[in-house]
Amino acid sequence: MSLRPPGRGGATNIKCFMRCRPHNERERGLGQTEVCMDIDAAHNTVTVTKERSEGVFRFDGVFGPDSTQEQIFNSVAAPLIDDVFTGYATCLFCYGQTGSGKSYTLAQLQGTREQVGIIPRAVEQIFARIREEGEHNFEENFVVQIQFVQIYQKEIKDLLDPKCSPEVHLGKLCGAKTVTCATSEDCLRVYRDALDRRIVGRTNMNETSSRSHCCLVVNVTRSPRLDQRTLANDQLTKRGGPQGKRILYGKVTFVDLAGSESVSKSGATGTRFAEAKEINSSLLQLSLVINALANRTHVVYRNSVLTYMLQDSLGGKGRTSVVVTVSPALDNINESLNTIAFGQRARSIEQTAEINQTVDWEAEAVRLQQIVDEQLEQIARLEAARIQAHELETAVQTSEKQMEELQQGVAAVRVAELERQLQDEFVEEILKWNEFVDTFGIGAEVTDDSFEQILLRAQLDADREIEEARNELQRLQTEFTQAKHTGSAPAAASLRHQMEKLTRDTESWQQQLEAELASLQQTERALDCRLRESEYDCVEAFDELVQSNETFGLVLGQLEEKDSSYAQLLQELDRAQLKTSNMLSLLEKNERDAHRVGLESIVIDNENEQLARALNVARLVRPAPHSLPKARPAVSPDRSPSHSPSHSPRGPAIPARPDL
């Protein structure tokens, strides 16, 4: 049993799936209905029996003859499509014997919906995913482009445009025609028209045998949408924004390999034989590359156009899946074992996938421009705030004294009002007490005493009167008792009447005194409440004053900060003025130097002009040659007359005009 080795670190292994087709008409016609393998789809294993020996092989997925195209697509291709939208480069290729169902699995277009292969289903899922993304995320734009080539006898031919001459450079397809598709229908129509140009031929193993390796590349570019709607919904800088918006480049490559074939079984001759030889040679190089990658030895991709084109998919930074197709017939057991061994080696290859992305610099430029605009707006707001703060400072300085006077005046008015109110109430209570005193004859006016003393004195007087009444009552009771013992009935009755009357008067006085005392106590409580309310009002006024002072302190602190900023600006302005004054001084010095040089130039010009004028005058005064007398030649033999310095009778010769 061959197990899949685990990946190291962030690496993952190539996923390999096996599909076994049913017996075809040729095998049934030859009576080759015996099955050479046992498929266990539940455990993803296949058991191959050959000459009383069997081998068990494990894959990432195993599909028997009764499997459907939809099952294979969901297990093999659907995860790759999801990786494409994440920005990964993926690859899916089918490998197997000729006539084992590779093209049917990958590229089938004819027949019912259940018979459609992986490529049409993948295209439909790509555009369905784009529609779904567009419904939930209107800020992204998707572009789908396809390339379609075939490798026929070591030559790459463009199936979309036969006039193009594509080539492979560093494992990447270059120079092939690229078609942008807007819908899945457009993409499948272009793919169907190009597929008709693929070279196929009839052999004994397959009526429509592929004579070339086909490669369909579907590129999906995912980029942010730049429009007013997107920018209006963007959150920038403090909002987060389209900072770091990326362009993702996803790609899926579908490779339909031509099947390996035995010439003795296929009956290939002539051109078909040459084609079979090139197909087997390229597949052999692919097997060597797979072995080298599995064994982690030196890999040679350039020995074949096929391996050079798959270099990026096999040894690059993408994700690859392989579908190996086999025949269940015992006659093809050797080819099936070779195919299974190829898949087992491919499963052991590790890949480290990386997302293909770039930064959307256009969106980044828009973001930075908006940041600059916001900063300029903030600077303008700060400048306006500075001006407002300066105005506020002026207003505060102007109204500071008024505020203090207003606070002092408010406090004085409240205290005076409370004093006047308390005084009025106290006078009113004093008048009431005087009226009470006049009524009961307790004593003289007590307006000069405090209210507490008056209340205490009134209570003492009332107690004294009550005590006198009680003594009088006790005396009468004593007389009544004596009269009762002596038997004087009239005297006893008279005394009883006096006692009753005195008792009633005493009780009446006591009730009146208690009522007056209760009234006075109530008045005292009312005055206490009003005093407490006045104290509360004073405390609240004081708290308001403290709060106003704190607010004023905060405003002064802000103004001091603004003043410091303004002072810094003034210092910078002073430095700029000093630099300007230095430059002006230097400019004035240069002007003075230039003026002095100009004066010297004017003097020199004047001297030259005077000299020229003197020359002209000398030329005008000098006589013509024919009017001068002939001078006698000099006696000196070595000097000619023409060289005599005094050959003119008028004096020395005029010097020549200097070169000005």
XYZ file of N, CA and C in Angstrom, residues 70-267:
594
model
N -20.509 14.812 -12.550
C -20.714 15.807 -11.503
C -19.928 15.451 -10.247
N -19.890 14.169 -9.885
C -19.113 13.751 -8.720
C -17.633 14.073 -8.892
N -17.122 13.787 -10.072
C -15.702 14.055 -10.322
C -15.424 15.550 -10.284
N -16.318 16.338 -10.866
C -16.099 17.787 -10.857
C -16.102 18.330 -9.428
N -17.073 17.927 -8.615
C -17.165 18.442 -7.248
C -15.947 18.060 -6.411
N -15.389 16.887 -6.642
C -14.254 16.433 -5.844
C -12.922 16.952 -6.355
N -12.795 17.092 -7.677
C -11.494 17.406 -8.279
C -11.357 18.890 -8.601
N -12.316 19.450 -9.341
C -12.149 20.795 -9.910
C -12.717 21.907 -9.047
N -13.798 21.641 -8.295
C -14.433 22.720 -7.519
C -13.469 23.376 -6.528
N -12.644 22.625 -5.774
C -11.682 23.318 -4.879
C -10.676 24.182 -5.622
N -10.294 23.769 -6.835
C -9.354 24.585 -7.610
C -9.989 25.906 -8.032
N -11.273 25.878 -8.365
C -11.958 27.121 -8.751
C -12.001 28.081 -7.563
N -12.239 27.554 -6.373
C -12.210 28.419 -5.182
C -10.829 29.031 -4.980
N -9.771 28.262 -5.232
C -8.412 28.800 -5.109
C -8.131 29.884 -6.137
N -8.734 29.760 -7.323
C -8.532 30.777 -8.368
C -9.021 32.137 -7.871
N -10.175 32.191 -7.194
C -10.720 33.456 -6.714
C -9.942 33.985 -5.508
N -9.082 33.175 -4.934
C -8.216 33.637 -3.850
C -6.890 34.171 -4.376
N -6.608 33.972 -5.656
C -5.373 34.487 -6.253
C -4.309 33.441 -6.487
N -4.657 32.152 -6.468
C -3.671 31.101 -6.696
C -3.658 30.689 -8.169
N -2.506 30.186 -8.595
C -2.367 29.584 -9.920
C -2.545 28.072 -9.751
N -3.552 27.512 -10.402
C -3.872 26.096 -10.252
C -3.741 25.403 -11.605
N -3.645 24.091 -11.531
C -3.493 23.288 -12.752
C -4.189 21.945 -12.536
N -4.849 21.461 -13.588
C -5.495 20.155 -13.577
C -5.204 19.480 -14.914
N -4.568 18.315 -14.869
C -4.334 17.594 -16.114
C -4.674 16.121 -15.931
N -5.049 15.516 -17.058
C -5.449 14.112 -17.094
C -4.346 13.301 -17.784
N -4.026 12.191 -17.167
C -2.947 11.337 -17.660
C -3.469 9.910 -17.726
N -3.119 9.217 -18.830
C -3.532 7.825 -18.927
C -3.320 7.255 -20.315
N -3.701 6.006 -20.436
C -3.582 5.285 -21.708
C -4.563 5.854 -22.718
N -4.238 5.737 -23.999
C -5.153 6.186 -25.031
C -6.466 5.408 -24.931
N -7.557 6.151 -25.072
C -8.869 5.525 -24.988
C -9.339 5.239 -23.587
N -8.667 5.793 -22.534
C -9.068 5.507 -21.157
C -10.049 6.527 -20.583
N -10.411 7.571 -21.369
C -11.435 8.517 -20.927
C -10.911 9.853 -20.460
N -9.737 10.261 -20.884
C -9.191 11.555 -20.445
C -9.993 12.714 -21.017
N -10.148 12.747 -22.324
C -10.893 13.847 -22.955
C -12.347 13.843 -22.519
N -12.926 12.669 -22.323
C -14.316 12.601 -21.852
C -14.427 13.203 -20.451
N -13.471 12.908 -19.598
C -13.510 13.445 -18.232
C -13.286 14.948 -18.204
N -12.397 15.440 -19.032
C -11.985 16.843 -18.933
C -12.724 17.756 -19.891
N -12.869 17.365 -21.155
C -13.286 18.327 -22.183
C -14.576 17.956 -22.878
N -15.361 17.028 -22.380
C -16.576 16.596 -23.070
C -17.569 17.743 -23.165
N -18.043 18.007 -24.382
C -19.042 19.041 -24.624
C -20.357 18.482 -25.151
N -20.318 17.345 -25.811
C -21.493 16.775 -26.459
C -22.295 15.961 -25.448
N -23.545 15.688 -25.815
C -24.380 14.827 -25.006
C -25.238 15.591 -24.018
N -25.770 14.863 -23.050
C -26.671 15.443 -22.059
C -25.888 16.213 -21.004
N -26.668 16.806 -20.091
C -26.046 17.581 -19.024
C -25.182 16.700 -18.137
N -25.594 15.447 -17.924
C -24.812 14.537 -17.086
C -23.498 14.143 -17.729
N -23.379 14.265 -19.062
C -22.163 13.853 -19.758
C -21.151 14.980 -19.945
N -21.501 16.193 -19.588
C -20.603 17.341 -19.772
C -19.402 17.192 -18.848
N -18.201 17.535 -19.372
C -16.955 17.336 -18.636
C -16.610 18.459 -17.669
N -15.365 18.420 -17.206
C -14.921 19.351 -16.163
C -14.825 20.780 -16.684
N -14.265 20.986 -17.888
C -14.028 22.347 -18.378
C -15.322 23.136 -18.513
N -16.373 22.628 -19.186
C -17.615 23.412 -19.251
C -18.201 23.694 -17.871
N -18.151 22.736 -16.989
C -18.683 22.971 -15.646
C -17.851 24.020 -14.898
N -16.543 23.993 -15.070
C -15.685 24.977 -14.403
C -15.960 26.389 -14.904
N -16.146 26.522 -16.221
C -16.439 27.850 -16.778
C -17.756 28.381 -16.217
N -18.764 27.520 -16.167
C -20.050 27.955 -15.624
C -19.926 28.335 -14.146
N -19.155 27.584 -13.380
C -18.997 27.909 -11.966
C -18.225 29.210 -11.782
N -17.250 29.482 -12.629
C -16.493 30.737 -12.516
C -17.412 31.937 -12.682
N -18.238 31.920 -13.720
C -19.120 33.074 -13.952
C -20.254 33.114 -12.940
N -20.713 31.946 -12.458
C -21.714 31.960 -11.391
C -21.128 32.570 -10.120
N -19.876 32.256 -9.841
C -19.218 32.837 -8.666
C -19.051 34.353 -8.834
N -18.754 34.795 -10.044
C -18.620 36.238 -10.290
C -19.954 36.940 -10.065
N -21.049 36.334 -10.545
C -22.372 36.936 -10.315
C -22.695 36.979 -8.826
N -22.374 35.923 -8.129
C -22.639 35.893 -6.688
C -21.813 36.941 -5.952
N -20.541 37.076 -6.330
C -19.705 38.101 -5.700
C -20.229 39.499 -6.008
N -20.730 39.702 -7.234
C -21.246 41.016 -7.605
C -22.499 41.397 -6.847
N -23.312 40.416 -6.462
C -24.515 40.721 -5.706
C -24.200 41.150 -4.281
N -23.134 40.624 -3.710
C -22.801 40.915 -2.317
C -21.674 41.931 -2.179
N -20.887 42.122 -3.226
C -19.734 43.019 -3.132
C -19.606 43.775 -4.445
N -20.168 44.994 -4.488
C -20.141 45.787 -5.717
C -18.850 46.572 -5.875
N -17.908 46.426 -4.931
C -16.683 47.214 -4.975
C -15.560 46.515 -5.731
N -15.818 45.355 -6.339
C -14.779 44.623 -7.039
C -15.200 44.359 -8.475
N -14.188 44.273 -9.326
C -14.404 44.039 -10.744
C -13.656 42.769 -11.144
N -14.283 41.945 -11.987
C -13.702 40.681 -12.425
C -13.533 40.698 -13.945
N -12.386 40.181 -14.399
C -12.098 40.056 -15.831
C -11.653 38.615 -16.078
N -12.313 37.960 -17.036
C -12.007 36.567 -17.372
C -11.419 36.540 -18.780
N -10.242 35.938 -18.920
C -9.566 35.818 -20.206
C -9.091 34.378 -20.390
N -9.120 33.911 -21.647
C -8.730 32.524 -21.914
C -7.668 32.489 -23.002
N -6.832 31.451 -22.929
C -5.853 31.105 -23.952
C -5.964 29.599 -24.201
N -5.806 29.192 -25.478
C -6.011 27.786 -25.823
C -4.986 27.397 -26.889
N -4.090 26.468 -26.530
C -3.038 26.041 -27.452
C -2.974 24.517 -27.444
N -2.269 23.982 -28.448
C -1.997 22.550 -28.504
C -0.524 22.333 -28.863
N 0.031 21.226 -28.363
C 1.411 20.846 -28.684
C 1.334 19.651 -29.625
N 1.723 19.886 -30.862
C 1.656 18.833 -31.884
C 3.049 18.647 -32.471
N 3.652 17.505 -32.188
C 4.980 17.165 -32.687
C 5.981 18.291 -32.390
N 6.100 18.602 -31.106
C 7.067 19.565 -30.560
C 6.802 21.005 -30.962
N 5.674 21.293 -31.554
C 5.338 22.662 -31.946
C 4.083 23.107 -31.200
N 4.109 24.372 -30.770
C 2.949 24.949 -30.079
C 2.118 25.710 -31.110
N 0.848 25.348 -31.202
C -0.064 25.977 -32.156
C -1.207 26.608 -31.375
N -1.557 27.829 -31.792
C -2.638 28.568 -31.129
C -3.963 28.133 -31.741
N -4.854 27.601 -30.913
C -6.157 27.150 -31.407
C -7.145 28.298 -31.518
N -6.908 29.411 -30.834
C -7.794 30.568 -30.964
C -7.480 31.375 -32.211
N -6.225 31.452 -32.586
C -5.814 32.197 -33.772
C -4.621 31.468 -34.394
N -4.819 30.725 -35.469
C -3.711 29.977 -36.085
C -2.573 30.850 -36.566
N -2.823 32.165 -36.729
C -1.766 33.049 -37.214
C -0.748 33.373 -36.121
N -1.115 33.200 -34.871
C -0.198 33.518 -33.776
C 0.862 32.430 -33.654
N 1.989 32.827 -33.100
C 3.100 31.896 -32.892
C 3.487 31.917 -31.420
N 2.739 31.199 -30.577
C 3.058 31.218 -29.142
C 4.334 30.446 -28.835
N 4.904 30.760 -27.692
C 6.100 30.077 -27.228
C 6.093 30.054 -25.703
N 6.969 29.236 -25.153
C 7.071 29.093 -23.705
C 8.351 29.779 -23.245
N 8.205 30.661 -22.239
C 9.359 31.367 -21.688
C 9.311 31.258 -20.175
N 10.324 30.591 -19.612
C 10.430 30.395 -18.165
C 9.175 29.747 -17.596
N 8.685 28.758 -18.331
C 7.530 28.016 -17.851
C 6.211 28.718 -18.038
N 6.178 29.838 -18.734
C 4.947 30.594 -18.946
C 4.669 30.701 -20.439
N 3.389 30.651 -20.766
C 2.956 30.727 -22.157
C 2.945 32.181 -22.605
N 3.638 32.487 -23.674
C 3.740 33.856 -24.183
C 3.369 33.870 -25.664
N 2.822 35.000 -26.104
C 2.528 35.186 -27.518
C 1.246 34.567 -27.987
N 0.479 33.911 -27.134
C -0.789 33.308 -27.541
C -1.892 34.359 -27.501
N -2.880 34.160 -28.341
C -3.990 35.099 -28.383
C -4.808 34.979 -27.103
N -5.213 36.113 -26.569
C -6.005 36.168 -25.347
C -7.370 36.741 -25.675
N -8.421 36.041 -25.268
C -9.799 36.459 -25.535
C -10.462 36.754 -24.192
N -11.049 37.948 -24.093
C -11.780 38.340 -22.894
C -13.242 37.946 -23.046
N -13.779 37.248 -22.077
C -15.146 36.731 -22.134
C -15.973 37.394 -21.039
N -17.196 37.772 -21.403
C -18.098 38.427 -20.453
C -19.079 37.459 -19.824
N -19.410 36.374 -20.514
C -20.359 35.397 -19.992
C -19.817 34.000 -20.233
N -20.426 33.046 -19.555
C -20.018 31.655 -19.755
C -20.373 31.172 -21.155
N -21.462 31.692 -21.717
C -21.837 31.298 -23.077
C -20.786 31.745 -24.077
N -20.288 32.993 -23.929
C -19.237 33.466 -24.831
C -17.980 32.613 -24.691
N -17.627 32.294 -23.463
C -16.414 31.517 -23.230
C -16.534 30.113 -23.831
N -17.666 29.460 -23.626
C -17.848 28.109 -24.170
C -17.951 28.123 -25.686
N -18.515 29.175 -26.249
C -18.582 29.270 -27.713
C -17.180 29.392 -28.301
N -16.353 30.250 -27.704
C -14.970 30.385 -28.182
C -14.218 29.072 -27.999
N -14.436 28.414 -26.853
C -13.749 27.145 -26.593
C -14.192 26.073 -27.582
N -15.485 25.999 -27.906
C -15.994 24.985 -28.842
C -15.413 25.199 -30.238
N -15.376 26.484 -30.669
C -14.836 26.752 -32.012
C -13.348 26.394 -32.077
N -12.610 26.667 -31.007
C -11.179 26.353 -31.012
C -10.939 24.855 -30.895
N -11.813 24.152 -30.175
C -11.626 22.716 -29.996
C -11.763 21.964 -31.314
N -12.530 22.524 -32.234
C -12.670 21.877 -33.547
C -11.354 21.872 -34.319
N -10.419 22.752 -33.945
C -9.133 22.809 -34.648
C -8.115 21.827 -34.060
N -8.496 21.159 -33.001
C -7.554 20.204 -32.404
C -7.372 18.999 -33.338
N -6.150 18.495 -33.393
C -5.827 17.386 -34.299
C -6.188 16.072 -33.610
N -7.085 15.318 -34.227
C -7.490 13.994 -33.745
C -7.361 13.005 -34.906
N -7.320 11.732 -34.566
C -7.196 10.701 -35.603
C -7.752 9.370 -35.115
N -7.970 8.488 -36.066
C -8.539 7.184 -35.739
C -7.416 6.168 -35.591
N -7.518 5.361 -34.504
C -6.611 4.234 -34.301
C -7.448 3.025 -33.889
N -6.786 1.908 -33.745
C -7.509 0.710 -33.325
C -8.016 0.820 -31.889
N -7.371 1.675 -31.072
C -7.770 1.829 -29.682
C -8.841 2.895 -29.468
N -8.937 3.854 -30.400
C -9.847 4.980 -30.192
C -10.228 5.565 -31.542
N -11.535 5.791 -31.755
C -12.001 6.358 -33.011
C -11.590 7.822 -33.141
N -11.578 8.558 -32.033
C -11.199 9.990 -32.046
C -10.035 10.188 -31.090
N -8.923 9.607 -31.420
C -7.749 9.693 -30.558
C -7.099 11.068 -30.673
N -6.797 11.670 -29.528
C -6.124 12.975 -29.526
C -4.676 12.771 -29.938
N -4.270 13.535 -30.967
C -2.901 13.427 -31.463
C -2.018 14.586 -30.995
N -2.506 15.373 -30.038
C -1.745 16.511 -29.500
C -2.145 16.716 -28.044
N -1.275 17.405 -27.330
C -1.584 17.805 -25.956
C -2.241 19.186 -25.996
N -3.405 19.314 -25.372
C -4.138 20.588 -25.366
C -4.011 21.250 -23.997
N -3.932 22.571 -24.016
C -3.773 23.359 -22.783
C -4.703 24.571 -22.852
N -5.701 24.617 -21.974
C -6.630 25.743 -21.860
C -6.308 26.506 -20.577
N -6.003 27.795 -20.720
C -5.658 28.645 -19.576
C -6.789 29.651 -19.375
N -7.360 29.676 -18.175
C -8.427 30.621 -17.821
C -7.870 31.542 -16.730
N -7.711 32.819 -17.060
C -7.198 33.822 -16.115
C -8.364 34.624 -15.553
N -8.395 34.771 -14.245
C -9.423 35.560 -13.554
C -8.704 36.657 -12.771
N -8.936 37.907 -13.171
C -8.326 39.066 -12.506
C -9.376 39.726 -11.628
N -9.043 39.870 -10.384
C -9.974 40.446 -9.394
C -9.377 41.747 -8.870
N -10.017 42.860 -9.212
C -9.462 44.167 -8.868
C -10.550 45.042 -8.260
N -10.165 46.048 -7.446
C -11.163 46.961 -6.875
C -11.748 47.858 -7.947
N -13.026 48.119 -7.819
C -13.720 48.985 -8.768
C -13.533 50.429 -8.349
N -13.096 51.272 -9.277
C -12.870 52.697 -9.014
C -13.999 53.505 -9.624
N -15.026 53.811 -8.841
C -16.108 54.678 -9.279
C -16.562 55.504 -8.078
N -17.486 56.414 -8.327
C -17.930 57.310 -7.269
C -18.651 56.556 -6.167
N -19.368 55.487 -6.550
C -20.082 54.713 -5.541
C -19.114 54.030 -4.593
N -18.036 53.491 -5.158
C -17.043 52.820 -4.317
C -16.333 53.812 -3.418
N -15.909 54.949 -3.991
C -15.183 55.933 -3.198
C -16.061 56.535 -2.114
N -17.380 56.649 -2.378
C -18.278 57.197 -1.373
C -18.434 56.268 -0.190
N -18.301 54.960 -0.424
C -18.449 53.981 0.645
C -17.126 53.601 1.274
N -16.032 54.184 0.793
C -14.717 53.822 1.330
C -14.483 54.544 2.644
N -13.761 53.879 3.538
C -13.352 54.477 4.803
C -11.850 54.684 4.743
N -11.428 55.941 4.828
C -10.019 56.268 4.582
C -9.326 56.655 5.880
N -7.998 56.451 5.919
C -7.121 56.744 7.064
C -7.735 56.273 8.363
N -8.351 57.224 9.084
C -8.969 56.840 10.348
C -10.120 55.888 10.125
N -10.658 55.807 8.873
C -11.755 54.897 8.589
C -11.246 53.612 7.986
N -9.978 53.530 7.675
C -9.453 52.287 7.205
C -9.252 52.054 5.792
N -9.815 52.266 4.921
C -9.923 52.419 3.752
C -9.600 51.891 2.571
N -9.441 52.421 1.291
C -9.017 51.286 0.477
C -7.550 51.043 0.578
N -6.917 51.404 1.744
C -5.482 51.177 1.874
C -5.185 49.694 1.745
N -4.189 49.360 0.918
C -3.831 47.971 0.763
C -4.744 47.196 -0.150
N -5.569 47.880 -0.953
C -6.414 47.151 -1.892
C -5.531 46.455 -2.914
N -5.871 45.196 -3.183
C -5.000 44.373 -4.002
C -5.705 43.996 -5.298
N -4.887 43.653 -6.272
C -5.356 43.036 -7.515
C -4.890 41.587 -7.475
N -5.838 40.653 -7.499
C -5.536 39.228 -7.437
C -5.558 38.635 -8.837
N -4.557 37.834 -9.131
C -4.438 37.195 -10.434
C -4.553 35.679 -10.234
N -5.758 35.161 -10.406
C -5.981 33.727 -10.317
C -5.935 33.081 -11.696
N -5.534 31.831 -11.723
C -5.399 31.143 -13.006
C -5.641 29.653 -12.798
N -6.368 29.048 -13.753
C -6.526 27.604 -13.771
C -6.152 27.115 -15.168
N -5.300 26.123 -15.209
C -4.813 25.554 -16.464
C -5.323 24.118 -16.578
N -6.092 23.874 -17.642
C -6.596 22.524 -17.912
C -5.743 21.905 -19.029
N -5.114 20.765 -18.738
C -4.229 20.104 -19.704
C -4.816 18.727 -20.021
N -5.220 18.573 -21.268
C -5.725 17.285 -21.751
C -4.595 16.615 -22.526
N -3.894 15.705 -21.833
C -2.742 15.058 -22.453
C -3.196 13.994 -23.449
N -2.435 13.875 -24.519
C -2.656 12.752 -25.434
C -2.262 11.455 -24.727
N -2.982 10.377 -25.007
C -2.756 9.136 -24.288
C -1.546 8.369 -24.798
N -0.866 7.731 -23.832
C 0.221 6.837 -24.246
C -0.385 5.615 -24.931
N 0.286 5.107 -25.949
C -0.279 4.001 -26.713
C 0.817 3.019 -27.130
N 0.397 1.809 -27.225
C 1.248 0.738 -27.749
C 0.955 0.586 -29.236
N 2.006 0.741 -30.039
C 1.802 0.701 -31.494
C 1.239 -0.649 -31.920
N 1.607 -1.686 -31.199
C 1.095 -3.009 -31.568
C -0.413 -3.111 -31.352
N -0.936 -2.352 -30.382
C -2.375 -2.377 -30.136
C -3.108 -1.336 -30.959
N -2.514 -0.153 -31.114
C -3.199 0.910 -31.848
C -3.109 0.735 -33.347
N -2.116 0.007 -33.837
C -1.970 -0.187 -35.275
C -1.589 1.087 -35.998
